[in-house]
Amino acid sequence: MEDKDIYGILIDYEYCTGCYTCVVACAQEYGYEPGVSGMRVMEIVEKLPNEKYYLVYLPFPTEVCTLCIGRVRRGLEPQCVKHCMSRCLDFGPLESLIKKMKEKKRTVLFRPR
Amino acid sequence: MDEKEIQAIRTTTWSAGPGCHGGCGVIAYVKDGRLLKIEGDPSHPWNQGRLCARALAMKQYIEHPKRLRKPLLRKGKRGEGVWEEISWDFAFDFIEERMKKIREESGPESFIFAMGTGRDIGPWISMLAYAYGSPNVMFALSGNACYSPRIAALDTFQGDYCVFDAGQWFEKRYDDPRFVLPQCMIIWGYNIHATCPDNLFGHWIVDMMKRGTKIIVIDPRFTWFSSRAEIWLPVRPGTDSALAMGLLYVILDEGLLDYEFLKEWTNASLLLKKDKDQLLRESDIYPDGKRENFLVWDEEAKRVSVWDTEELCYRPQASKVAISCEISLLDLNGKEIKCHTVWDAFQKRVKEYDPKTVEGITGVPASDTVRAARLYAKSKPASIHWGVPIDMTPNVTPLCHAIACLWALTGNLDVPGGNVIARFAFDCVAYALPGSEGVIKLKTKKQDLLRIGSNRFGPFQKFIWRCQTDSAFEQIFTGKPYPIRGMWIQACNPLAGIGMDPKRWLEAFLRLDFIVGVDLFMTPTLMYADIVLPSATFLEKNGIRSWWVPLQSINKALTIDDCKPDIEINFELAKRFDPEFKWKTVEELFDDILKPSGLTYKELQNKVWVFPPEGHPSHPYFRYKRGLLRKDGKKGFQTPTGRFELYSVLREDWGYEPLPLHEEPPFSPSSQPDLAKEYPLVLSTGRRSPVYFHSEHRMIPHLRILEPDPIVEIHPETAKKYGISDGEWVYVENWMGKAKFRAKVTPIVPKWMVMATHGWWFPERKAEEPELFGVWESNINLLIPMGYNGKDGLGAPIKHLLCKIYRA
């Protein structure tokens, strides 16, 4: 398979603010029971030298994630991408996501399926 | 599924449901009267398709099995939880009879109409109270300490409220050519987690950061914003006013101010009597002079000139008004009066707060204060976003004064990218904000004379239409000057959320003859009501939003049987209490509110949102230069002097300090060193959560699972000192009481402080006494007193107290 045919999610963890929108957006769309979602958010307080810190929220797809394949086939964005308030989630072919990744630091690429 | 049977209804979020104060456009997908799902509306300029976790969980909110669905009449004792389901007709008749009897016996003022944050339900509570004849609409928070103090303060100093600019006035937002991206933005006491405070979309700030705006963050906690800040100023809670004065010090000392704004648009030139720093009035030196007019010194013509506050001009015309001077004049009795200017007094005051002194008060390194002041003042444009911690200190009004001087003196008031004056869209007043003039009001001013606190506190006479909360609270116990016999409690949960000292609130409830509660769920508070009425979510009603822009309609998407929109409940009773009630239908009321816009409610519903046009007073910018702010059409601000008031005329009239200053709060290591020995940690409270709005949402499964327990944040070194591990249950305690939390050990909080979450009760637990949904277990308000407000009745020490912590 070519990079243009494989889909993934590019996450900009510089700008995730930990609002949990992606978690609940996914759970709502598919009617999952509480605690089940295709997205999860980690809070990381990274200790830096000289008593400094960096706070990161890292959203990432879980095993439940299907990349909203039904929605995508209807020309819609995945629920988490559509509703993200920071607009730090991006969906698309690996080829275009990698291009974006080269332009933006503090990004991570996930291929859940 | 047949797609054609699905309705897509465009509407606006507000309460009840998501909570908050946002105005997001949403699309509700409804089939057979049932909500399938809700999504952000991408065509809406406010949120552009985005949505928060609470809005996305609406389906669970609407369909929750524990939702109130029938009116209830209490059968057991208060707190016993024994109810009988009754019809709406019975409920209305019962309430009408009981409330009319109280009104007849004790007067309408003896009935209090209590609200929580109110949101879009606030005006309907006022509508009902006024129809009943009561002026006592109570925002049940000590010191009215959420938004009202800031709004009243800005009304006092600059005549209007203002907010940061994110292009929210324009459909094209950041791409509109009239908008200018702020180069720098101070974020004061606000964290993005909370999503949408103060009628603004929190993530607009992120949008602007991505476009290049640098941020300065003022917060004791190392939040996400703090982490991304150019400069982070971790201020000791309750000392924000000292920090604001320190920033002003640097700006004045280094001349980093907008001298044109200072000279032309502030009252800096007005003469003060030097001995008391009191305004010199025209009536002081001229026999026929007016007290409301002031004096300046024309240093070219070498004479005084009158600043006529009605004509907004100098009399005689002044050739060169001195901004700084020392002169002597003779009063009417020939006595010498030594004078200097407002600017002289202002500078003298600010000089008391050099960065080193401010460091001693606030804990913020002096060099950081200097750097922040320079960055803010040199950025063009720059803005300030302030959060509710500003209100939650007794020194709130002087603090607001100092902060307002920052944006004014740097020339960032009502400019593109600065702090833009915010008014109700089209001047349609749907929400009865302090001082607003709308269609909903008391019939006569005489009725307002009995409003609790209005004759005692200056701002409550002029800018705030609600009663002073702590005075009303005490009056329930004292019965003086008149008894309080009943309470209408709507969208309000004092026992679990908004009431400080909630056990005393319980005592207050038990003293009342009659209580009506209106809500979507049974709460600890409603357990003490005599009648409980089930209300509707935002998807189940029609409404209006004009706070601030755009003007929006809330369009009903579905109906839940026997749940009534708050406005319909209040409308029905208003008609019963007032034979001359003005409107026959809710739509008539909406049309009346919308008159200034030229739209009918139906027309607005079709549009969903509409912006005020260029040239309208609710549309920016530079309105003080264009004569769009004052009723008389003159240039300037709607203050007593028509100018931004560095020295406040109203504050002087009311007997308060007219210049900004810092005063230490009542319970701090600095003001109470002995108490701090027993309670060595600063207690801050109420850090916000993305999944809860105050005491709401604890029963919503998709939200509760994300933050299942009440949390107190504690620094790793402090936790180690007290033998506390991450995730352990602990007690936070002070002289008032104690509450139980799960410890989150994190370096986000300073070592000398803990941050406890608020609004905790447990809907899954037993309702009846003594458990009362577990409201006495993790309720941080048990540690916070009522009755410690600012001199003007505003503000309360909710985020800076003292405590100790230990394992449970």
XYZ file of C-alpha atoms in Angstrom, chain A:
113
model
C 0.000 0.000 0.000
C 1.144 3.504 -0.829
C 1.333 6.325 1.745
C -1.476 8.066 -0.069
C -3.769 5.078 0.526
C -3.082 4.599 4.242
C -4.955 6.884 6.625
C -3.837 8.222 9.974
C -4.289 10.965 12.542
C -1.742 13.713 13.025
C -1.777 15.199 16.515
C -0.276 18.565 17.399
C 0.457 18.183 21.104
C 1.734 21.720 21.433
C -1.843 22.954 21.236
C -3.959 20.227 22.807
C -5.543 21.821 25.886
C -6.999 18.668 27.406
C -10.661 19.557 26.916
C -11.780 15.908 26.369
C -13.921 16.882 23.407
C -12.421 14.124 21.261
C -13.144 11.484 23.900
C -16.807 12.416 24.266
C -17.350 13.166 20.574
C -16.364 9.614 19.708
C -18.343 8.062 22.545
C -21.453 10.006 21.536
C -21.232 9.078 17.885
C -21.138 5.347 18.569
C -23.130 5.193 21.788
C -20.304 3.585 23.733
C -20.662 2.830 27.414
C -18.902 5.196 29.834
C -15.146 4.772 29.742
C -15.074 3.431 26.187
C -13.907 5.752 23.445
C -11.721 5.745 20.381
C -9.711 8.607 21.895
C -7.909 9.120 25.172
C -6.041 12.131 26.568
C -2.924 11.932 28.721
C -1.752 14.764 30.943
C 2.027 14.941 31.214
C 3.879 17.390 33.442
C 7.387 17.114 32.080
C 10.152 18.205 34.425
C 12.807 20.292 32.708
C 16.197 21.475 34.023
C 16.361 24.402 36.467
C 13.053 23.747 38.237
C 11.076 24.316 35.059
C 8.193 22.299 33.671
C 6.334 21.742 30.441
C 2.698 20.677 30.487
C 1.513 18.487 27.632
C -1.863 17.024 26.866
C -1.472 14.162 24.441
C -4.593 12.830 22.739
C -4.210 9.471 21.075
C -6.447 6.898 19.404
C -7.255 3.755 21.364
C -7.890 0.226 20.182
C -11.539 1.200 19.733
C -10.763 3.737 17.009
C -12.032 2.869 13.539
C -11.024 6.210 12.032
C -14.770 6.821 11.742
C -14.683 4.850 8.526
C -18.443 5.058 8.022
C -18.391 8.839 8.338
C -15.324 9.199 6.190
C -16.951 7.217 3.399
C -19.832 9.689 3.509
C -17.355 12.533 3.060
C -17.385 13.585 6.714
C -14.504 14.152 9.099
C -13.937 11.819 12.024
C -15.937 13.066 15.022
C -12.855 13.898 17.087
C -11.242 15.904 14.294
C -14.449 17.755 13.505
C -15.083 18.910 17.061
C -11.549 19.484 18.359
C -11.616 22.945 19.916
C -7.875 23.535 19.496
C -7.912 22.121 15.991
C -4.903 20.021 16.914
C -6.203 16.830 15.280
C -5.869 16.211 11.565
C -7.045 13.266 9.509
C -5.912 12.169 6.097
C -3.563 10.006 4.035
C -0.136 9.451 5.562
C 1.403 11.176 2.570
C -0.253 14.520 3.294
C 0.049 14.159 7.071
C 3.778 13.546 6.803
C 4.073 16.678 4.711
C 2.311 18.641 7.459
C 4.419 16.974 10.112
C 7.550 18.301 8.481
C 6.210 21.831 8.850
C 5.049 21.590 12.463
C 7.087 20.597 15.486
C 5.563 18.794 18.460
C 3.410 16.580 16.279
C 2.947 12.842 16.398
C 1.427 10.587 13.784
C -0.844 7.674 14.678
C -2.056 4.925 12.403
C -4.759 3.179 14.472
C -6.018 0.869 11.730
